Short mmCIF file of N, CA and C in Angstrom, two decimals:
data_model
loop_
_atom_site.label_atom_id
_atom_site.label_comp_id
_atom_site.label_asym_id
_atom_site.label_seq_id
_atom_site.Cartn_x
_atom_site.Cartn_y
_atom_site.Cartn_z
N MET H 1 -8.35 17.82 -1.14
CA MET H 1 -8.96 16.97 -2.13
C MET H 1 -8.85 17.60 -3.51
N ASP H 2 -8.45 18.86 -3.59
CA ASP H 2 -8.41 19.59 -4.83
C ASP H 2 -6.97 19.64 -5.34
N ASP H 3 -6.76 19.30 -6.58
CA ASP H 3 -5.43 19.36 -7.17
C ASP H 3 -5.29 20.58 -8.07
N SER H 4 -6.09 21.62 -7.84
CA SER H 4 -6.06 22.80 -8.70
C SER H 4 -4.77 23.59 -8.56
N SER H 5 -3.97 23.28 -7.53
CA SER H 5 -2.72 24.01 -7.34
C SER H 5 -1.61 23.51 -8.25
N LEU H 6 -1.91 22.55 -9.13
CA LEU H 6 -0.89 22.04 -10.05
C LEU H 6 -0.45 23.14 -10.99
N SER H 7 0.85 23.19 -11.22
CA SER H 7 1.35 24.16 -12.19
C SER H 7 1.62 23.45 -13.50
N GLY H 8 1.38 24.11 -14.59
CA GLY H 8 1.66 23.54 -15.89
C GLY H 8 0.51 22.69 -16.41
N PRO H 9 0.64 22.23 -17.65
CA PRO H 9 -0.42 21.43 -18.27
C PRO H 9 -0.46 20.02 -17.70
N ARG H 10 -1.61 19.38 -17.86
CA ARG H 10 -1.77 17.99 -17.43
C ARG H 10 -0.95 17.08 -18.33
N ALA H 11 -0.49 15.98 -17.76
CA ALA H 11 0.24 14.99 -18.54
C ALA H 11 -0.70 14.37 -19.56
N GLU H 12 -0.16 14.02 -20.70
CA GLU H 12 -0.97 13.41 -21.76
C GLU H 12 -1.26 11.94 -21.49
N THR H 13 -0.37 11.26 -20.76
CA THR H 13 -0.56 9.84 -20.48
C THR H 13 -0.34 9.57 -19.01
N LEU H 14 -0.85 8.44 -18.55
CA LEU H 14 -0.64 8.03 -17.17
C LEU H 14 0.85 7.83 -16.90
N ALA H 15 1.58 7.33 -17.87
CA ALA H 15 3.03 7.13 -17.71
C ALA H 15 3.74 8.46 -17.46
N GLN H 16 3.34 9.50 -18.18
CA GLN H 16 3.93 10.82 -17.96
C GLN H 16 3.57 11.35 -16.58
N ALA H 17 2.33 11.14 -16.17
CA ALA H 17 1.90 11.58 -14.83
C ALA H 17 2.68 10.84 -13.77
N TRP H 18 2.90 9.54 -14.00
CA TRP H 18 3.64 8.72 -13.04
C TRP H 18 5.05 9.28 -12.85
N GLU H 19 5.72 9.60 -13.96
CA GLU H 19 7.09 10.12 -13.89
C GLU H 19 7.14 11.47 -13.19
N ALA H 20 6.10 12.28 -13.33
CA ALA H 20 6.08 13.61 -12.74
C ALA H 20 5.69 13.59 -11.26
N ALA H 21 5.07 12.51 -10.81
CA ALA H 21 4.57 12.45 -9.43
C ALA H 21 5.71 12.41 -8.42
N GLU H 22 5.45 12.97 -7.26
CA GLU H 22 6.41 12.97 -6.16
C GLU H 22 6.07 11.81 -5.22
N TRP H 23 6.33 10.60 -5.66
CA TRP H 23 6.09 9.39 -4.88
C TRP H 23 7.11 8.36 -5.30
N PRO H 24 7.13 7.19 -4.66
CA PRO H 24 8.12 6.19 -5.06
C PRO H 24 8.00 5.86 -6.55
N HIS H 25 9.12 5.72 -7.22
CA HIS H 25 9.08 5.43 -8.65
C HIS H 25 9.19 3.94 -8.95
N ASP H 26 9.34 3.11 -7.90
CA ASP H 26 9.23 1.67 -8.11
C ASP H 26 7.78 1.36 -8.42
N PRO H 27 7.52 0.29 -9.16
CA PRO H 27 6.12 -0.05 -9.45
C PRO H 27 5.36 -0.39 -8.16
N PRO H 28 4.10 0.00 -8.08
CA PRO H 28 3.33 -0.38 -6.90
C PRO H 28 3.06 -1.88 -6.90
N VAL H 29 2.94 -2.44 -5.70
CA VAL H 29 2.60 -3.85 -5.56
C VAL H 29 1.11 -4.05 -5.82
N LEU H 30 0.33 -3.04 -5.44
CA LEU H 30 -1.13 -3.12 -5.56
C LEU H 30 -1.66 -1.73 -5.80
N ARG H 31 -2.73 -1.65 -6.57
CA ARG H 31 -3.40 -0.37 -6.81
C ARG H 31 -4.89 -0.64 -6.72
N ALA H 32 -5.62 0.25 -6.04
CA ALA H 32 -7.06 0.07 -5.87
C ALA H 32 -7.75 1.44 -5.92
N ILE H 33 -9.02 1.42 -6.27
CA ILE H 33 -9.84 2.63 -6.25
C ILE H 33 -10.73 2.57 -5.01
N ALA H 34 -10.70 3.61 -4.20
CA ALA H 34 -11.54 3.68 -3.00
C ALA H 34 -12.99 3.92 -3.42
N MET H 35 -13.88 3.05 -2.96
CA MET H 35 -15.28 3.08 -3.38
C MET H 35 -16.19 3.53 -2.25
N PRO H 36 -17.41 3.96 -2.56
CA PRO H 36 -18.34 4.40 -1.51
C PRO H 36 -18.60 3.34 -0.44
N SER H 37 -18.58 2.07 -0.81
CA SER H 37 -18.82 1.01 0.18
C SER H 37 -17.67 0.87 1.19
N ASP H 38 -16.55 1.55 0.95
CA ASP H 38 -15.39 1.48 1.82
C ASP H 38 -15.32 2.62 2.83
N THR H 39 -16.41 3.40 2.97
CA THR H 39 -16.38 4.58 3.84
C THR H 39 -16.79 4.28 5.27
N ASN H 40 -16.35 5.17 6.16
CA ASN H 40 -16.78 5.14 7.56
C ASN H 40 -18.02 6.03 7.69
N PRO H 41 -18.61 6.14 8.88
CA PRO H 41 -19.83 6.95 9.03
C PRO H 41 -19.65 8.43 8.67
N GLU H 42 -18.42 8.93 8.64
CA GLU H 42 -18.18 10.33 8.30
C GLU H 42 -18.00 10.54 6.79
N GLY H 43 -17.98 9.44 6.02
CA GLY H 43 -17.86 9.55 4.58
C GLY H 43 -16.45 9.46 4.04
N ASP H 44 -15.46 9.34 4.94
CA ASP H 44 -14.08 9.14 4.50
C ASP H 44 -13.84 7.64 4.38
N ILE H 45 -12.77 7.27 3.70
CA ILE H 45 -12.45 5.85 3.56
C ILE H 45 -12.05 5.31 4.93
N PHE H 46 -12.63 4.19 5.29
CA PHE H 46 -12.42 3.52 6.57
C PHE H 46 -10.97 3.07 6.69
N GLY H 47 -10.33 3.38 7.81
CA GLY H 47 -8.95 2.99 8.03
C GLY H 47 -8.74 1.49 7.93
N GLY H 48 -9.73 0.71 8.31
CA GLY H 48 -9.63 -0.75 8.22
C GLY H 48 -9.52 -1.23 6.78
N TRP H 49 -10.19 -0.54 5.86
CA TRP H 49 -10.08 -0.89 4.44
C TRP H 49 -8.65 -0.66 3.97
N LEU H 50 -8.11 0.49 4.35
CA LEU H 50 -6.74 0.81 3.94
C LEU H 50 -5.75 -0.18 4.56
N LEU H 51 -5.95 -0.52 5.83
CA LEU H 51 -5.09 -1.51 6.48
C LEU H 51 -5.15 -2.85 5.76
N SER H 52 -6.32 -3.27 5.34
CA SER H 52 -6.44 -4.55 4.64
C SER H 52 -5.75 -4.50 3.28
N GLN H 53 -5.82 -3.38 2.58
CA GLN H 53 -5.12 -3.24 1.31
C GLN H 53 -3.61 -3.33 1.53
N MET H 54 -3.13 -2.70 2.60
CA MET H 54 -1.71 -2.74 2.92
C MET H 54 -1.27 -4.17 3.26
N ASP H 55 -2.11 -4.89 4.00
CA ASP H 55 -1.78 -6.28 4.35
C ASP H 55 -1.71 -7.14 3.09
N LEU H 56 -2.62 -6.92 2.15
CA LEU H 56 -2.58 -7.66 0.88
C LEU H 56 -1.28 -7.38 0.12
N ALA H 57 -0.88 -6.12 0.06
CA ALA H 57 0.36 -5.77 -0.64
C ALA H 57 1.56 -6.41 0.05
N ALA H 58 1.62 -6.31 1.38
CA ALA H 58 2.73 -6.89 2.12
C ALA H 58 2.75 -8.41 1.96
N ALA H 59 1.59 -9.03 2.00
CA ALA H 59 1.49 -10.49 1.86
C ALA H 59 2.00 -10.95 0.50
N SER H 60 1.73 -10.17 -0.53
CA SER H 60 2.19 -10.53 -1.86
C SER H 60 3.72 -10.64 -1.89
N ILE H 61 4.38 -9.69 -1.27
CA ILE H 61 5.84 -9.69 -1.20
C ILE H 61 6.32 -10.84 -0.30
N ALA H 62 5.68 -11.00 0.85
CA ALA H 62 6.09 -12.03 1.82
C ALA H 62 5.92 -13.43 1.24
N PHE H 63 4.78 -13.71 0.60
CA PHE H 63 4.53 -15.03 0.04
C PHE H 63 5.57 -15.37 -1.03
N HIS H 64 5.93 -14.38 -1.84
CA HIS H 64 6.93 -14.62 -2.87
C HIS H 64 8.29 -14.96 -2.25
N ARG H 65 8.71 -14.17 -1.26
CA ARG H 65 10.01 -14.39 -0.61
C ARG H 65 10.04 -15.72 0.14
N ALA H 66 8.93 -16.07 0.80
CA ALA H 66 8.86 -17.30 1.60
C ALA H 66 8.58 -18.53 0.75
N ALA H 67 8.31 -18.34 -0.51
CA ALA H 67 7.98 -19.44 -1.43
C ALA H 67 6.84 -20.28 -0.88
N GLY H 68 5.82 -19.61 -0.37
CA GLY H 68 4.66 -20.32 0.14
C GLY H 68 3.92 -19.55 1.20
N ARG H 69 3.08 -20.28 1.89
CA ARG H 69 2.16 -19.71 2.86
C ARG H 69 2.86 -18.94 3.98
N CYS H 70 2.25 -17.81 4.33
CA CYS H 70 2.72 -16.96 5.43
C CYS H 70 1.51 -16.50 6.23
N ALA H 71 1.77 -16.10 7.44
CA ALA H 71 0.71 -15.52 8.28
C ALA H 71 1.19 -14.18 8.81
N THR H 72 0.30 -13.18 8.75
CA THR H 72 0.60 -11.88 9.35
C THR H 72 0.54 -12.06 10.86
N ILE H 73 1.61 -11.66 11.56
CA ILE H 73 1.59 -11.80 13.02
C ILE H 73 1.66 -10.47 13.74
N ALA H 74 2.04 -9.39 13.04
CA ALA H 74 2.11 -8.08 13.70
C ALA H 74 2.10 -6.98 12.67
N VAL H 75 1.61 -5.82 13.10
CA VAL H 75 1.70 -4.59 12.32
C VAL H 75 2.29 -3.55 13.26
N ASP H 76 3.41 -2.99 12.85
CA ASP H 76 4.12 -2.01 13.68
C ASP H 76 4.17 -0.66 12.99
N GLY H 77 4.20 0.37 13.80
CA GLY H 77 4.45 1.70 13.29
C GLY H 77 3.42 2.23 12.33
N MET H 78 2.19 1.79 12.46
CA MET H 78 1.13 2.25 11.57
C MET H 78 0.81 3.71 11.88
N VAL H 79 0.92 4.56 10.88
CA VAL H 79 0.67 5.98 11.05
C VAL H 79 -0.27 6.44 9.94
N PHE H 80 -1.42 7.01 10.30
CA PHE H 80 -2.32 7.58 9.31
C PHE H 80 -1.98 9.06 9.19
N ILE H 81 -1.51 9.47 8.02
CA ILE H 81 -1.03 10.82 7.80
C ILE H 81 -2.15 11.74 7.31
N SER H 82 -2.95 11.25 6.37
CA SER H 82 -4.06 12.03 5.84
C SER H 82 -5.14 11.08 5.32
N PRO H 83 -6.36 11.58 5.17
CA PRO H 83 -7.46 10.70 4.75
C PRO H 83 -7.41 10.33 3.27
N VAL H 84 -8.14 9.27 2.97
CA VAL H 84 -8.37 8.83 1.59
C VAL H 84 -9.85 9.11 1.32
N PHE H 85 -10.16 9.56 0.10
CA PHE H 85 -11.52 9.92 -0.25
C PHE H 85 -12.07 8.99 -1.33
N VAL H 86 -13.38 8.91 -1.40
CA VAL H 86 -14.03 8.10 -2.42
C VAL H 86 -13.53 8.53 -3.79
N GLY H 87 -13.18 7.56 -4.60
CA GLY H 87 -12.69 7.83 -5.95
C GLY H 87 -11.18 7.94 -6.06
N ASP H 88 -10.49 8.06 -4.92
CA ASP H 88 -9.03 8.15 -4.96
C ASP H 88 -8.43 6.84 -5.46
N GLU H 89 -7.37 6.96 -6.23
CA GLU H 89 -6.58 5.80 -6.61
C GLU H 89 -5.51 5.63 -5.53
N VAL H 90 -5.50 4.47 -4.90
CA VAL H 90 -4.54 4.19 -3.83
C VAL H 90 -3.48 3.25 -4.38
N SER H 91 -2.22 3.68 -4.29
CA SER H 91 -1.09 2.87 -4.75
C SER H 91 -0.30 2.44 -3.53
N LEU H 92 0.01 1.13 -3.47
CA LEU H 92 0.72 0.57 -2.33
C LEU H 92 2.09 0.08 -2.76
N PHE H 93 3.10 0.58 -2.07
CA PHE H 93 4.49 0.24 -2.36
C PHE H 93 5.02 -0.56 -1.18
N ALA H 94 5.70 -1.66 -1.45
CA ALA H 94 6.16 -2.53 -0.38
C ALA H 94 7.56 -3.04 -0.66
N ARG H 95 8.31 -3.24 0.43
CA ARG H 95 9.65 -3.80 0.30
C ARG H 95 10.01 -4.52 1.58
N ILE H 96 10.80 -5.57 1.45
CA ILE H 96 11.27 -6.32 2.61
C ILE H 96 12.35 -5.50 3.31
N VAL H 97 12.21 -5.35 4.62
CA VAL H 97 13.20 -4.58 5.39
C VAL H 97 13.98 -5.45 6.35
N HIS H 98 13.53 -6.71 6.59
CA HIS H 98 14.26 -7.61 7.49
C HIS H 98 13.81 -9.05 7.24
N THR H 99 14.76 -9.97 7.27
CA THR H 99 14.42 -11.39 7.25
C THR H 99 15.12 -12.07 8.41
N GLY H 100 14.41 -13.03 9.00
CA GLY H 100 14.96 -13.86 10.06
C GLY H 100 14.96 -15.31 9.60
N ARG H 101 14.97 -16.22 10.56
CA ARG H 101 14.97 -17.64 10.22
C ARG H 101 13.62 -18.08 9.66
N THR H 102 12.52 -17.66 10.32
CA THR H 102 11.18 -18.04 9.87
C THR H 102 10.30 -16.84 9.56
N SER H 103 10.79 -15.65 9.84
CA SER H 103 9.94 -14.47 9.69
C SER H 103 10.58 -13.41 8.80
N LEU H 104 9.74 -12.48 8.37
CA LEU H 104 10.23 -11.34 7.61
C LEU H 104 9.33 -10.14 7.86
N LYS H 105 9.91 -8.96 7.69
CA LYS H 105 9.17 -7.70 7.87
C LYS H 105 9.11 -6.99 6.53
N VAL H 106 7.91 -6.48 6.23
CA VAL H 106 7.67 -5.78 4.98
C VAL H 106 7.15 -4.38 5.31
N GLU H 107 7.86 -3.37 4.81
CA GLU H 107 7.42 -1.98 4.98
C GLU H 107 6.48 -1.63 3.83
N VAL H 108 5.36 -1.01 4.16
CA VAL H 108 4.38 -0.63 3.14
C VAL H 108 4.06 0.85 3.28
N GLU H 109 4.02 1.53 2.14
CA GLU H 109 3.56 2.91 2.06
C GLU H 109 2.34 2.95 1.17
N ALA H 110 1.33 3.73 1.58
CA ALA H 110 0.14 3.93 0.76
C ALA H 110 0.09 5.39 0.33
N TRP H 111 -0.14 5.60 -0.95
CA TRP H 111 -0.23 6.93 -1.53
C TRP H 111 -1.56 7.06 -2.24
N ARG H 112 -2.16 8.23 -2.19
CA ARG H 112 -3.43 8.46 -2.89
C ARG H 112 -3.24 9.52 -3.96
N ARG H 113 -4.03 9.37 -5.01
CA ARG H 113 -4.07 10.35 -6.09
C ARG H 113 -5.50 10.46 -6.55
N ARG H 114 -5.99 11.67 -6.65
CA ARG H 114 -7.33 11.87 -7.21
C ARG H 114 -7.30 11.33 -8.64
N ARG H 115 -8.33 10.64 -9.04
CA ARG H 115 -8.34 10.08 -10.39
C ARG H 115 -8.28 11.16 -11.46
N ASP H 116 -8.76 12.35 -11.13
CA ASP H 116 -8.73 13.45 -12.10
C ASP H 116 -7.55 14.39 -11.86
N GLY H 117 -6.61 13.99 -11.00
CA GLY H 117 -5.46 14.83 -10.69
C GLY H 117 -4.16 14.09 -10.93
N GLU H 118 -3.07 14.79 -10.67
CA GLU H 118 -1.76 14.19 -10.86
C GLU H 118 -0.91 14.22 -9.61
N LYS H 119 -1.29 15.03 -8.65
CA LYS H 119 -0.50 15.14 -7.43
C LYS H 119 -0.80 13.97 -6.50
N ALA H 120 0.26 13.33 -5.99
CA ALA H 120 0.12 12.20 -5.09
C ALA H 120 0.39 12.64 -3.65
N HIS H 121 -0.28 11.98 -2.69
CA HIS H 121 -0.13 12.28 -1.27
C HIS H 121 0.10 10.97 -0.52
N LYS H 122 1.15 10.93 0.28
CA LYS H 122 1.37 9.76 1.13
C LYS H 122 0.31 9.81 2.24
N VAL H 123 -0.40 8.69 2.43
CA VAL H 123 -1.48 8.68 3.41
C VAL H 123 -1.21 7.82 4.63
N THR H 124 -0.37 6.81 4.49
CA THR H 124 -0.04 5.98 5.63
C THR H 124 1.17 5.11 5.33
N GLN H 125 1.72 4.56 6.38
CA GLN H 125 2.82 3.60 6.26
C GLN H 125 2.79 2.69 7.47
N GLY H 126 3.43 1.56 7.35
CA GLY H 126 3.52 0.61 8.45
C GLY H 126 4.44 -0.55 8.08
N VAL H 127 4.81 -1.31 9.10
CA VAL H 127 5.66 -2.48 8.91
C VAL H 127 4.86 -3.71 9.32
N PHE H 128 4.76 -4.68 8.40
CA PHE H 128 3.99 -5.90 8.61
C PHE H 128 4.98 -7.05 8.80
N THR H 129 4.77 -7.83 9.87
CA THR H 129 5.63 -8.98 10.14
C THR H 129 4.87 -10.25 9.80
N PHE H 130 5.55 -11.13 9.06
CA PHE H 130 4.98 -12.40 8.63
C PHE H 130 5.85 -13.54 9.12
N VAL H 131 5.22 -14.70 9.34
CA VAL H 131 5.94 -15.93 9.62
C VAL H 131 5.58 -16.92 8.53
N ALA H 132 6.61 -17.55 7.96
CA ALA H 132 6.39 -18.61 6.97
C ALA H 132 5.84 -19.82 7.72
N ILE H 133 4.78 -20.41 7.19
CA ILE H 133 4.19 -21.57 7.86
C ILE H 133 4.04 -22.73 6.87
N GLY H 134 4.15 -23.93 7.42
CA GLY H 134 4.02 -25.14 6.62
C GLY H 134 2.59 -25.62 6.59
N GLU H 135 2.40 -26.80 5.98
CA GLU H 135 1.06 -27.38 5.90
C GLU H 135 0.47 -27.66 7.26
N ASP H 136 1.33 -27.87 8.27
CA ASP H 136 0.88 -28.12 9.64
C ASP H 136 0.57 -26.83 10.39
N ARG H 137 0.67 -25.70 9.69
CA ARG H 137 0.42 -24.35 10.24
C ARG H 137 1.41 -23.95 11.32
N LYS H 138 2.57 -24.57 11.31
CA LYS H 138 3.64 -24.24 12.25
C LYS H 138 4.74 -23.52 11.48
N PRO H 139 5.52 -22.69 12.19
CA PRO H 139 6.59 -21.95 11.50
C PRO H 139 7.55 -22.89 10.80
N ARG H 140 8.02 -22.44 9.63
CA ARG H 140 9.01 -23.18 8.86
C ARG H 140 10.10 -22.19 8.44
N PRO H 141 11.31 -22.70 8.22
CA PRO H 141 12.40 -21.80 7.81
C PRO H 141 12.13 -21.17 6.44
N LEU H 142 12.59 -19.96 6.26
CA LEU H 142 12.54 -19.32 4.95
C LEU H 142 13.55 -20.01 4.04
N PRO H 143 13.24 -20.12 2.77
CA PRO H 143 14.21 -20.74 1.85
C PRO H 143 15.43 -19.84 1.67
#
């Protein structure tokens, strides 16, 4: 939780810190601050909160690609690498890794950074599968 091992001076701007960070340099799809209400009984951020943030990020990408409503039908390969703590800034990066006739898969990575630090840590990743659905809530072809 301590970023005291950083070498050199702190970046003057968030943009400079972003460039110096060892994480994806594509813009995040979603960024959130982990709050005390998001904790589990041990005081760490609840994995379900992080999963829901990842689903929101993946859905944003899926809805755009599908040009409309989608439903999450599966989450594959979910791996929790390290915990998230209250006050951490969580950045979610997402990209489409597969498209089918009615479905698509979106890979999501979550990274945390202490708000008072500059070092980023990958905390989890997973692949979310979505199906494009019509007004009748039945699968429809992707455009």
